[in-house]
PDB file of C-alpha atoms in Angstrom:
ATOM      1  CA  MET A  23    -108.024-136.107 156.798  1.00 44.00           C
ATOM      2  CA  ALA A  24    -109.758-135.744 153.490  1.00 43.00           C
ATOM      3  CA  ALA A  25    -109.999-131.964 153.977  1.00 43.00           C
ATOM      4  CA  ARG A  26    -106.332-131.673 154.829  1.00 45.00           C
ATOM      5  CA  SER A  27    -105.369-133.647 151.727  1.00 44.00           C
ATOM      6  CA  MET A  28    -107.485-131.367 149.561  1.00 39.00           C
ATOM      7  CA  ILE A  29    -105.673-128.252 150.963  1.00 41.00           C
ATOM      8  CA  THR A  30    -102.256-129.793 150.331  1.00 45.00           C
ATOM      9  CA  MET A  31    -103.165-130.689 146.765  1.00 40.00           C
ATOM     10  CA  GLY A  32    -104.429-127.101 146.166  1.00 46.00           C
ATOM     11  CA  LYS A  33    -101.153-125.571 147.333  1.00 48.00           C
ATOM     12  CA  ALA A  34     -99.164-127.875 145.113  1.00 46.00           C
ATOM     13  CA  ALA A  35    -101.282-126.995 142.109  1.00 44.00           C
ATOM     14  CA  GLY A  36    -100.876-123.238 142.760  1.00 45.00           C
ATOM     15  CA  ALA A  37     -97.101-123.574 143.003  1.00 46.00           C
ATOM     16  CA  ALA A  38     -96.998-125.471 139.739  1.00 45.00           C
ATOM     17  CA  VAL A  39     -99.031-122.800 137.959  1.00 38.00           C
ATOM     18  CA  LEU A  40     -96.744-119.991 139.289  1.00 39.00           C
ATOM     19  CA  ALA A  41     -93.624-121.866 138.194  1.00 45.00           C
ATOM     20  CA  GLY A  42     -95.089-122.282 134.746  1.00 45.00           C
ATOM     21  CA  LEU A  43     -95.846-118.588 134.398  1.00 37.00           C
ATOM     22  CA  VAL A  44     -92.283-117.668 135.393  1.00 42.00           C
ATOM     23  CA  ALA A  45     -90.873-120.136 132.883  1.00 46.00           C
ATOM     24  CA  LEU A  46     -93.045-118.676 130.131  1.00 41.00           C
ATOM     25  CA  ALA A  47     -92.059-115.093 130.995  1.00 45.00           C
ATOM     26  CA  HIS A  48     -88.262-115.585 130.740  1.00 49.00           C
ATOM     27  CA  PRO A  49     -88.144-116.820 127.135  1.00 50.00           C
ATOM     28  CA  ALA A  50     -90.455-113.970 126.078  1.00 44.00           C
ATOM     29  CA  ALA A  51     -88.150-111.357 127.619  1.00 44.00           C
ATOM     30  CA  ALA A  52     -85.111-112.947 126.009  1.00 44.00           C
ATOM     31  CA  ALA A  53     -86.820-113.011 122.639  1.00 45.00           C
ATOM     32  CA  ASP A  54     -87.816-109.359 123.045  1.00 48.00           C
ATOM     33  CA  MET A  55     -84.187-108.324 123.785  1.00 43.00           C
ATOM     34  CA  SER A  56     -82.914-110.214 120.762  1.00 47.00           C
ATOM     35  CA  LEU A  57     -85.410-108.386 118.546  1.00 45.00           C
ATOM     36  CA  ARG A  58     -84.559-104.901 119.909  1.00 49.00           C
ATOM     37  CA  GLY A  59     -80.790-105.260 120.098  1.00 50.00           C
ATOM     38  CA  SER A  60     -78.471-103.084 122.286  1.00 51.00           C
ATOM     39  CA  LEU A  61     -78.875 -99.268 122.426  1.00 46.00           C
ATOM     40  CA  PRO A  62     -76.659 -97.440 119.829  1.00 48.00           C
ATOM     41  CA  ALA A  63     -73.869 -95.084 120.976  1.00 41.00           C
ATOM     42  CA  TYR A  64     -74.366 -91.317 120.259  1.00 36.00           C
ATOM     43  CA  GLU A  65     -72.899 -90.271 116.945  1.00 49.00           C
ATOM     44  CA  ASP A  66     -72.588 -86.715 115.522  1.00 56.00           C
ATOM     45  CA  THR A  67     -73.976 -86.824 111.998  1.00 61.00           C
ATOM     46  CA  GLY A  68     -73.208 -83.139 111.152  1.00 77.00           C
ATOM     47  CA  PRO A  69     -70.517 -82.030 108.635  1.00 90.00           C
ATOM     48  CA  ASN A  70     -66.894 -82.328 109.703  1.00 94.00           C
ATOM     49  CA  TRP A  71     -64.685 -79.236 109.234  1.00 97.00           C
ATOM     50  CA  SER A  72     -61.458 -80.880 110.462  1.00 97.00           C
ATOM     51  CA  GLY A  73     -58.552 -81.648 108.157  1.00 97.00           C
ATOM     52  CA  ILE A  74     -56.039 -80.337 105.648  1.00 98.00           C
ATOM     53  CA  TYR A  75     -57.369 -78.078 102.891  1.00 98.00           C
ATOM     54  CA  GLY A  76     -56.225 -75.966  99.958  1.00 98.00           C
ATOM     55  CA  GLY A  77     -57.647 -73.867  97.162  1.00 99.00           C
ATOM     56  CA  VAL A  78     -57.497 -70.805  94.926  1.00 99.00           C
ATOM     57  CA  HIS A  79     -58.766 -67.248  95.389  1.00 99.00           C
ATOM     58  CA  GLY A  80     -59.165 -63.989  93.521  1.00 98.00           C
ATOM     59  CA  GLY A  81     -60.319 -60.513  94.384  1.00 98.00           C
ATOM     60  CA  ILE A  82     -59.927 -56.756  94.331  1.00 98.00           C
ATOM     61  CA  GLY A  83     -58.425 -54.288  96.749  1.00 98.00           C
ATOM     62  CA  SER A  84     -57.672 -50.712  97.709  1.00 98.00           C
ATOM     63  CA  MET A  85     -54.022 -49.765  98.293  1.00 98.00           C
ATOM     64  CA  THR A  86     -52.567 -46.605  99.836  1.00 97.00           C
ATOM     65  CA  ALA A  87     -48.829 -45.859  99.899  1.00 97.00           C
ATOM     66  CA  ASP A  88     -47.582 -42.918 102.007  1.00 95.00           C
ATOM     67  CA  THR A  89     -45.054 -41.516  99.546  1.00 94.00           C
ATOM     68  CA  GLN A  90     -44.555 -38.230 101.410  1.00 94.00           C
ATOM     69  CA  SER A  91     -42.430 -39.804 104.133  1.00 92.00           C
ATOM     70  CA  MET A  92     -40.087 -41.271 101.516  1.00 94.00           C
ATOM     71  CA  ALA A  93     -39.778 -37.946  99.661  1.00 96.00           C
ATOM     72  CA  LYS A  94     -38.903 -36.076 102.862  1.00 96.00           C
ATOM     73  CA  ARG A  95     -36.251 -38.610 103.845  1.00 95.00           C
ATOM     74  CA  GLU A  96     -34.668 -38.376 100.391  1.00 96.00           C
ATOM     75  CA  SER A  97     -34.592 -34.580 100.623  1.00 96.00           C
ATOM     76  CA  GLN A  98     -32.935 -34.765 104.035  1.00 96.00           C
ATOM     77  CA  ARG A  99     -30.360 -37.236 102.737  1.00 96.00           C
ATOM     78  CA  LEU A 100     -29.410 -35.163  99.691  1.00 96.00           C
ATOM     79  CA  LEU A 101     -29.369 -31.786 101.466  1.00 96.00           C
ATOM     80  CA  ASN A 102     -27.340 -33.075 104.393  1.00 94.00           C
ATOM     81  CA  GLY A 103     -24.735 -30.495 105.396  1.00 92.00           C
ATOM     82  CA  LEU A 104     -26.312 -27.683 103.377  1.00 93.00           C
ATOM     83  CA  TYR A 105     -27.780 -24.533 104.857  1.00 92.00           C
ATOM     84  CA  TYR A 106     -31.289 -25.244 103.510  1.00 94.00           C
ATOM     85  CA  LEU A 107     -31.628 -28.282 105.757  1.00 92.00           C
ATOM     86  CA  ASN A 108     -30.760 -26.456 108.985  1.00 89.00           C
ATOM     87  CA  PRO A 109     -31.323 -22.711 108.512  1.00 91.00           C
ATOM     88  CA  THR A 110     -30.715 -20.367 111.420  1.00 84.00           C
ATOM     89  CA  SER A 111     -34.202 -18.975 110.810  1.00 78.00           C
ATOM     90  CA  GLY A 112     -37.189 -20.027 108.758  1.00 84.00           C
ATOM     91  CA  THR A 113     -38.367 -23.482 107.724  1.00 93.00           C
ATOM     92  CA  ALA A 114     -36.141 -26.350 106.644  1.00 95.00           C
ATOM     93  CA  ALA A 115     -36.596 -27.290 102.984  1.00 95.00           C
ATOM     94  CA  PRO A 116     -37.950 -30.862 103.560  1.00 96.00           C
ATOM     95  CA  ASP A 117     -40.777 -29.526 105.711  1.00 95.00           C
ATOM     96  CA  PHE A 118     -42.340 -27.840 102.674  1.00 96.00           C
ATOM     97  CA  ILE A 119     -42.774 -31.137 100.808  1.00 96.00           C
ATOM     98  CA  ASN A 120     -46.408 -32.185 100.478  1.00 96.00           C
ATOM     99  CA  VAL A 121     -46.830 -35.253  98.253  1.00 96.00           C
ATOM    100  CA  ASP A 122     -50.224 -36.928  97.975  1.00 96.00           C
ATOM    101  CA  PRO A 123     -50.372 -40.676  98.722  1.00 96.00           C
ATOM    102  CA  VAL A 124     -50.339 -43.190  95.889  1.00 97.00           C
ATOM    103  CA  ARG A 125     -53.772 -44.809  95.678  1.00 97.00           C
ATOM    104  CA  SER A 126     -54.680 -47.748  93.469  1.00 97.00           C
ATOM    105  CA  SER A 127     -57.224 -50.562  93.067  1.00 97.00           C
ATOM    106  CA  PRO A 128     -55.292 -53.804  92.605  1.00 98.00           C
ATOM    107  CA  VAL A 129     -56.732 -56.990  91.114  1.00 98.00           C
ATOM    108  CA  MET A 130     -55.205 -60.170  92.532  1.00 98.00           C
ATOM    109  CA  PHE A 131     -55.264 -63.956  92.397  1.00 98.00           C
ATOM    110  CA  GLY A 132     -53.533 -66.645  94.424  1.00 99.00           C
ATOM    111  CA  VAL A 133     -53.564 -69.904  96.357  1.00 99.00           C
ATOM    112  CA  PHE A 134     -54.103 -70.887  99.985  1.00 99.00           C
ATOM    113  CA  ALA A 135     -53.557 -73.958 102.183  1.00 99.00           C
ATOM    114  CA  GLY A 136     -54.108 -74.785 105.824  1.00 98.00           C
ATOM    115  CA  TYR A 137     -55.105 -77.183 108.552  1.00 98.00           C
ATOM    116  CA  GLN A 138     -57.964 -76.905 111.043  1.00 98.00           C
ATOM    117  CA  GLN A 139     -59.494 -78.964 113.829  1.00 98.00           C
ATOM    118  CA  GLN A 140     -63.113 -78.963 114.989  1.00 97.00           C
ATOM    119  CA  TYR A 141     -63.985 -79.076 118.699  1.00 96.00           C
ATOM    120  CA  GLU A 142     -67.775 -79.473 118.853  1.00 94.00           C
ATOM    121  CA  ASP A 143     -68.856 -76.251 117.060  1.00 96.00           C
ATOM    122  CA  ALA A 144     -65.542 -74.375 117.422  1.00 98.00           C
ATOM    123  CA  VAL A 145     -63.029 -74.648 114.560  1.00 98.00           C
ATOM    124  CA  ILE A 146     -59.404 -73.554 115.085  1.00 98.00           C
ATOM    125  CA  GLY A 147     -56.646 -73.668 112.500  1.00 98.00           C
ATOM    126  CA  PHE A 148     -53.652 -72.187 110.676  1.00 98.00           C
ATOM    127  CA  GLU A 149     -53.460 -70.936 107.086  1.00 99.00           C
ATOM    128  CA  VAL A 150     -50.898 -69.542 104.634  1.00 99.00           C
ATOM    129  CA  ASP A 151     -51.677 -67.846 101.338  1.00 98.00           C
ATOM    130  CA  TYR A 152     -49.878 -66.293  98.385  1.00 99.00           C
ATOM    131  CA  SER A 153     -51.372 -63.477  96.296  1.00 98.00           C
ATOM    132  CA  ARG A 154     -50.088 -62.090  93.005  1.00 98.00           C
ATOM    133  CA  ILE A 155     -51.092 -58.598  91.871  1.00 98.00           C
ATOM    134  CA  ALA A 156     -52.383 -58.861  88.307  1.00 96.00           C
ATOM    135  CA  SER A 157     -52.992 -55.136  87.740  1.00 95.00           C
ATOM    136  CA  GLY A 158     -53.377 -51.834  89.571  1.00 92.00           C
ATOM    137  CA  GLY A 159     -50.672 -52.537  92.138  1.00 93.00           C
ATOM    138  CA  GLY A 160     -49.459 -48.961  92.530  1.00 95.00           C
ATOM    139  CA  GLY A 161     -48.683 -45.650  90.870  1.00 96.00           C
ATOM    140  CA  SER A 162     -46.736 -42.407  91.215  1.00 96.00           C
ATOM    141  CA  ARG A 163     -47.162 -38.935  92.666  1.00 97.00           C
ATOM    142  CA  SER A 164     -45.291 -35.734  91.836  1.00 97.00           C
ATOM    143  CA  TRP A 165     -44.961 -32.446  93.645  1.00 98.00           C
ATOM    144  CA  THR A 166     -43.327 -29.136  92.736  1.00 97.00           C
ATOM    145  CA  GLN A 167     -42.863 -26.343  95.228  1.00 95.00           C
ATOM    146  CA  PRO A 168     -45.237 -23.583  94.067  1.00 92.00           C
ATOM    147  CA  PHE A 169     -42.979 -20.756  95.259  1.00 91.00           C
ATOM    148  CA  SER A 170     -39.331 -20.049  95.972  1.00 92.00           C
ATOM    149  CA  VAL A 171     -38.162 -19.897  99.573  1.00 93.00           C
ATOM    150  CA  LEU A 172     -35.651 -17.177 100.409  1.00 93.00           C
ATOM    151  CA  TYR A 173     -32.725 -18.224 102.580  1.00 94.00           C
ATOM    152  CA  ALA A 174     -30.686 -15.142 103.540  1.00 90.00           C
ATOM    153  CA  GLN A 175     -27.004 -15.398 104.299  1.00 87.00           C
ATOM    154  CA  THR A 176     -24.237 -12.842 104.600  1.00 87.00           C
ATOM    155  CA  GLY A 177     -23.967 -10.895 101.342  1.00 89.00           C
ATOM    156  CA  TYR A 178     -26.543 -12.861  99.366  1.00 90.00           C
ATOM    157  CA  THR A 179     -29.933 -14.560  99.447  1.00 93.00           C
ATOM    158  CA  ASP A 180     -30.789 -17.861  97.806  1.00 94.00           C
ATOM    159  CA  ALA A 181     -34.181 -18.335  96.188  1.00 95.00           C
ATOM    160  CA  PHE A 182     -34.627 -22.069  96.771  1.00 96.00           C
ATOM    161  CA  SER A 183     -37.044 -24.369  94.893  1.00 96.00           C
ATOM    162  CA  GLN A 184     -37.524 -28.157  94.807  1.00 97.00           C
ATOM    163  CA  SER A 185     -39.594 -30.948  93.242  1.00 98.00           C
ATOM    164  CA  THR A 186     -40.017 -34.686  93.730  1.00 98.00           C
ATOM    165  CA  THR A 187     -41.661 -37.741  92.141  1.00 98.00           C
ATOM    166  CA  VAL A 188     -42.273 -40.924  94.114  1.00 97.00           C
ATOM    167  CA  ARG A 189     -43.406 -44.303  92.752  1.00 97.00           C
ATOM    168  CA  ALA A 190     -44.609 -47.303  94.749  1.00 97.00           C
ATOM    169  CA  SER A 191     -46.212 -50.592  93.739  1.00 97.00           C
ATOM    170  CA  ILE A 192     -46.896 -54.055  95.175  1.00 97.00           C
ATOM    171  CA  THR A 193     -46.097 -57.127  93.066  1.00 98.00           C
ATOM    172  CA  ASP A 194     -47.098 -59.950  95.450  1.00 98.00           C
ATOM    173  CA  TYR A 195     -47.435 -60.879  99.108  1.00 98.00           C
ATOM    174  CA  VAL A 196     -47.654 -63.808 101.533  1.00 99.00           C
ATOM    175  CA  THR A 197     -49.580 -64.104 104.800  1.00 99.00           C
ATOM    176  CA  ALA A 198     -49.386 -66.664 107.634  1.00 99.00           C
ATOM    177  CA  ARG A 199     -52.430 -66.535 109.897  1.00 99.00           C
ATOM    178  CA  LEU A 200     -54.332 -68.199 112.714  1.00 99.00           C
ATOM    179  CA  ARG A 201     -58.060 -68.773 112.148  1.00 98.00           C
ATOM    180  CA  GLY A 202     -60.958 -69.254 114.529  1.00 98.00           C
ATOM    181  CA  GLY A 203     -64.490 -70.085 113.406  1.00 98.00           C
ATOM    182  CA  TRP A 204     -67.857 -71.321 114.621  1.00 98.00           C
ATOM    183  CA  ALA A 205     -69.660 -73.990 112.622  1.00 97.00           C
ATOM    184  CA  TYR A 206     -73.390 -73.661 111.996  1.00 96.00           C
ATOM    185  CA  GLY A 207     -73.885 -76.905 110.135  1.00 95.00           C
ATOM    186  CA  ARG A 208     -72.475 -76.395 106.645  1.00 97.00           C
ATOM    187  CA  VAL A 209     -71.692 -72.672 107.151  1.00 98.00           C
ATOM    188  CA  MET A 210     -68.767 -71.311 109.191  1.00 98.00           C
ATOM    189  CA  PRO A 211     -68.039 -67.621 109.852  1.00 99.00           C
ATOM    190  CA  TYR A 212     -64.484 -66.971 111.064  1.00 99.00           C
ATOM    191  CA  ILE A 213     -61.903 -64.368 112.038  1.00 99.00           C
ATOM    192  CA  THR A 214     -58.210 -64.451 111.176  1.00 99.00           C
ATOM    193  CA  GLY A 215     -54.979 -62.626 111.934  1.00 99.00           C
ATOM    194  CA  GLY A 216     -51.223 -62.988 111.564  1.00 99.00           C
ATOM    195  CA  LEU A 217     -48.103 -61.804 109.760  1.00 99.00           C
ATOM    196  CA  ALA A 218     -47.600 -60.500 106.224  1.00 99.00           C
ATOM    197  CA  LEU A 219     -44.620 -60.249 103.878  1.00 98.00           C
ATOM    198  CA  VAL A 220     -45.005 -57.865 100.925  1.00 98.00           C
ATOM    199  CA  ARG A 221     -42.757 -57.448  97.881  1.00 98.00           C
ATOM    200  CA  GLY A 222     -42.801 -54.404  95.632  1.00 98.00           C
ATOM    201  CA  ASN A 223     -40.953 -51.650  93.785  1.00 97.00           C
ATOM    202  CA  THR A 224     -40.199 -48.095  94.870  1.00 97.00           C
ATOM    203  CA  SER A 225     -38.380 -45.113  93.409  1.00 96.00           C
ATOM    204  CA  VAL A 226     -37.899 -41.489  94.362  1.00 97.00           C
ATOM    205  CA  SER A 227     -36.628 -38.589  92.260  1.00 98.00           C
ATOM    206  CA  TYR A 228     -35.604 -35.351  93.947  1.00 98.00           C
ATOM    207  CA  ARG A 229     -34.390 -32.111  92.430  1.00 98.00           C
ATOM    208  CA  ALA A 230     -33.482 -28.865  94.170  1.00 97.00           C
ATOM    209  CA  GLY A 231     -31.856 -25.650  92.983  1.00 96.00           C
ATOM    210  CA  ILE A 232     -31.312 -21.989  93.701  1.00 96.00           C
ATOM    211  CA  SER A 233     -31.141 -18.593  92.104  1.00 95.00           C
ATOM    212  CA  ARG A 234     -28.639 -16.500  94.079  1.00 93.00           C
ATOM    213  CA  ILE A 235     -29.362 -12.796  94.634  1.00 93.00           C
ATOM    214  CA  ASP A 236     -26.677 -10.283  95.664  1.00 91.00           C
ATOM    215  CA  THR A 237     -27.540  -8.426  98.874  1.00 89.00           C
ATOM    216  CA  ASP A 238     -24.093  -7.009  99.687  1.00 85.00           C
ATOM    217  CA  SER A 239     -24.509  -3.234  99.869  1.00 77.00           C
ATOM    218  CA  SER A 240     -20.764  -2.681 100.008  1.00 76.00           C
ATOM    219  CA  ASP A 241     -20.178  -3.647  96.393  1.00 75.00           C
ATOM    220  CA  SER A 242     -21.180  -1.422  93.515  1.00 73.00           C
ATOM    221  CA  VAL A 243     -22.903  -4.078  91.421  1.00 76.00           C
ATOM    222  CA  ASP A 244     -26.172  -5.841  92.182  1.00 80.00           C
ATOM    223  CA  TRP A 245     -26.500  -9.182  90.468  1.00 86.00           C
ATOM    224  CA  THR A 246     -28.771 -12.214  90.309  1.00 89.00           C
ATOM    225  CA  ALA A 247     -27.385 -15.557  89.211  1.00 90.00           C
ATOM    226  CA  ALA A 248     -29.447 -17.820  86.976  1.00 90.00           C
ATOM    227  CA  TYR A 249     -31.073 -20.890  88.449  1.00 90.00           C
ATOM    228  CA  SER A 250     -28.803 -23.889  88.932  1.00 94.00           C
ATOM    229  CA  ASP A 251     -29.318 -27.348  90.429  1.00 95.00           C
ATOM    230  CA  ILE A 252     -27.937 -28.209  93.826  1.00 95.00           C
ATOM    231  CA  VAL A 253     -29.004 -31.851  93.638  1.00 96.00           C
ATOM    232  CA  ASN A 254     -30.772 -33.937  91.004  1.00 97.00           C
ATOM    233  CA  SER A 255     -31.093 -37.599  91.898  1.00 97.00           C
ATOM    234  CA  THR A 256     -33.224 -40.683  91.207  1.00 97.00           C
ATOM    235  CA  ARG A 257     -33.017 -43.770  93.399  1.00 96.00           C
ATOM    236  CA  SER A 258     -34.921 -47.021  92.732  1.00 96.00           C
ATOM    237  CA  SER A 259     -35.412 -50.267  94.607  1.00 94.00           C
ATOM    238  CA  ASN A 260     -36.975 -53.255  92.843  1.00 95.00           C
ATOM    239  CA  GLY A 261     -38.089 -56.366  94.690  1.00 96.00           C
ATOM    240  CA  THR A 262     -37.920 -54.636  98.046  1.00 96.00           C
ATOM    241  CA  ILE A 263     -39.436 -56.521 101.008  1.00 97.00           C
ATOM    242  CA  GLY A 264     -41.667 -55.195 103.766  1.00 98.00           C
ATOM    243  CA  PHE A 265     -42.974 -56.981 106.865  1.00 98.00           C
ATOM    244  CA  GLY A 266     -46.287 -56.234 108.537  1.00 98.00           C
ATOM    245  CA  TYR A 267     -49.479 -57.681 109.931  1.00 99.00           C
ATOM    246  CA  VAL A 268     -52.837 -58.795 108.565  1.00 99.00           C
ATOM    247  CA  MET A 269     -56.300 -59.334 110.037  1.00 98.00           C
ATOM    248  CA  GLY A 270     -59.693 -60.125 108.600  1.00 98.00           C
ATOM    249  CA  THR A 271     -62.969 -61.976 108.658  1.00 99.00           C
ATOM    250  CA  GLY A 272     -64.882 -64.255 106.335  1.00 98.00           C
ATOM    251  CA  VAL A 273     -67.401 -67.036 105.874  1.00 99.00           C
ATOM    252  CA  GLU A 274     -67.107 -70.503 104.352  1.00 98.00           C
ATOM    253  CA  ALA A 275     -69.810 -72.889 103.128  1.00 98.00           C
ATOM    254  CA  LEU A 276     -69.480 -76.614 102.461  1.00 97.00           C
ATOM    255  CA  LEU A 277     -70.882 -77.302  98.986  1.00 97.00           C
ATOM    256  CA  THR A 278     -70.192 -81.027  99.457  1.00 96.00           C
ATOM    257  CA  ASN A 279     -68.417 -82.926 102.223  1.00 93.00           C
ATOM    258  CA  ASN A 280     -65.062 -81.996 100.635  1.00 95.00           C
ATOM    259  CA  ILE A 281     -65.611 -78.902  98.451  1.00 98.00           C
ATOM    260  CA  PHE A 282     -66.158 -75.462  99.989  1.00 98.00           C
ATOM    261  CA  ALA A 283     -66.496 -71.838  98.899  1.00 99.00           C
ATOM    262  CA  ARG A 284     -65.468 -68.727 100.813  1.00 99.00           C
ATOM    263  CA  ALA A 285     -65.723 -64.946 100.885  1.00 99.00           C
ATOM    264  CA  GLU A 286     -63.168 -62.960 102.885  1.00 99.00           C
ATOM    265  CA  TYR A 287     -62.099 -59.420 103.822  1.00 99.00           C
ATOM    266  CA  GLN A 288     -58.501 -58.661 104.852  1.00 99.00           C
ATOM    267  CA  PHE A 289     -56.730 -55.573 106.191  1.00 99.00           C
ATOM    268  CA  LEU A 290     -52.963 -55.536 105.665  1.00 99.00           C
ATOM    269  CA  ARG A 291     -50.498 -52.973 107.015  1.00 98.00           C
ATOM    270  CA  VAL A 292     -46.767 -52.734 106.257  1.00 98.00           C
ATOM    271  CA  PRO A 293     -44.950 -49.932 108.159  1.00 97.00           C
ATOM    272  CA  SER A 294     -42.144 -49.758 105.580  1.00 95.00           C
ATOM    273  CA  MET A 295     -41.729 -51.263 102.118  1.00 96.00           C
ATOM    274  CA  GLY A 296     -38.486 -49.706 100.931  1.00 90.00           C
ATOM    275  CA  GLY A 297     -39.254 -46.658 103.059  1.00 90.00           C
ATOM    276  CA  VAL A 298     -42.917 -46.410 102.012  1.00 94.00           C
ATOM    277  CA  PRO A 299     -45.690 -47.331 104.492  1.00 96.00           C
ATOM    278  CA  VAL A 300     -48.360 -49.404 102.698  1.00 97.00           C
ATOM    279  CA  THR A 301     -51.988 -50.161 103.619  1.00 98.00           C
ATOM    280  CA  LEU A 302     -54.049 -52.698 101.672  1.00 98.00           C
ATOM    281  CA  HIS A 303     -57.747 -53.607 101.969  1.00 98.00           C
ATOM    282  CA  THR A 304     -58.892 -56.680 100.008  1.00 98.00           C
ATOM    283  CA  ILE A 305     -62.147 -58.492  99.268  1.00 98.00           C
ATOM    284  CA  ARG A 306     -61.604 -62.009  97.951  1.00 98.00           C
ATOM    285  CA  ALA A 307     -63.613 -65.061  96.949  1.00 99.00           C
ATOM    286  CA  GLY A 308     -62.264 -68.576  96.756  1.00 98.00           C
ATOM    287  CA  VAL A 309     -63.006 -72.250  96.348  1.00 99.00           C
ATOM    288  CA  GLY A 310     -61.156 -75.119  97.985  1.00 98.00           C
ATOM    289  CA  LEU A 311     -60.908 -78.842  98.631  1.00 98.00           C
ATOM    290  CA  LYS A 312     -60.815 -80.355 102.127  1.00 95.00           C
ATOM    291  CA  TYR A 313     -59.031 -83.662 102.687  1.00 91.00           C
TER     292      TYR A 313
END
C-alpha cells in the first residue's frame, strides 16, 4: 500500500510541474508578441512620377522648308492657258524651276503641361506644349533661269525666261502628344509622339517674260521684239496654319520630389504650311513642377 501511495503522489507532482511550465510559457509568448508588434505591410518608398505637371522650356532647332514646290505651283497657276505651260514639244516652263530649300536655325522658348500615371516602373501620360520662335524662324530663296528657252510657233519663236523668290518662316507651334517612359528611381527616359499645329508666313514672287523673234520667211522683214513681261506677281500669306505630326525622345530627372529637369529631342513634319512642306528638328531643355 505504501508503495502504491508513493507512485500516486509522484504522478500528481509531475502533473503539477507540467501545468506550471505551460502557465509560465503562455505569458512569455504574449509578452514577446506585444514587444514585436504585427508585421508591416509592403510599401514602395521610391519616387512617385504620377500626377499633373507643368513647366517651361527653351532650345534650338534646324528648319527646312521646301520652297521649290510652292514656286512650281505658282508658275503653273500664272501660266495657265498659255503655250509655255503645255508646249507641243520641249519642256514645260515650270519644270525648269530649281529653287533651293530655305534652311534656318531657330531659337525657341515655350511652356508645357501634362498628366502621367505610374504603373510600377512604367509611366504613361499625355502632354501639350506651346513654342514661340524667338529668332531664325525662316528665310528666302531666289532663282533666275540662267538661259532663255525657245518655244517655236507658227511664224515666230519666243525666247522665254523666268525668275522666282519664295519666303517661308515659322512663328510658333503647338503639339499634343502621348508619352511613355520607364522609371529608374529618380531618372526616367521616355518616348513621345502625336500631332502638331504650326503657324507661319509664306510669300512667292514669280516673273516671266519673252522676247519674240520673227521666223516667218514669207515676209520681207526679220524682226525681234524687246523683252516684255507675261506675268509679274507676288502673293503672300501671313498667319497660315499647317497640320502635321511630331515624335521624339527625352529624359527627365527628379531634382526633388516635385521639381524636375528634362532634355528632349523632337522631329516635326508638316506636309503643307501655306503650300510649303516644313521639317523641324529641335533640341530643348526644360524645368517643371509636379503636383
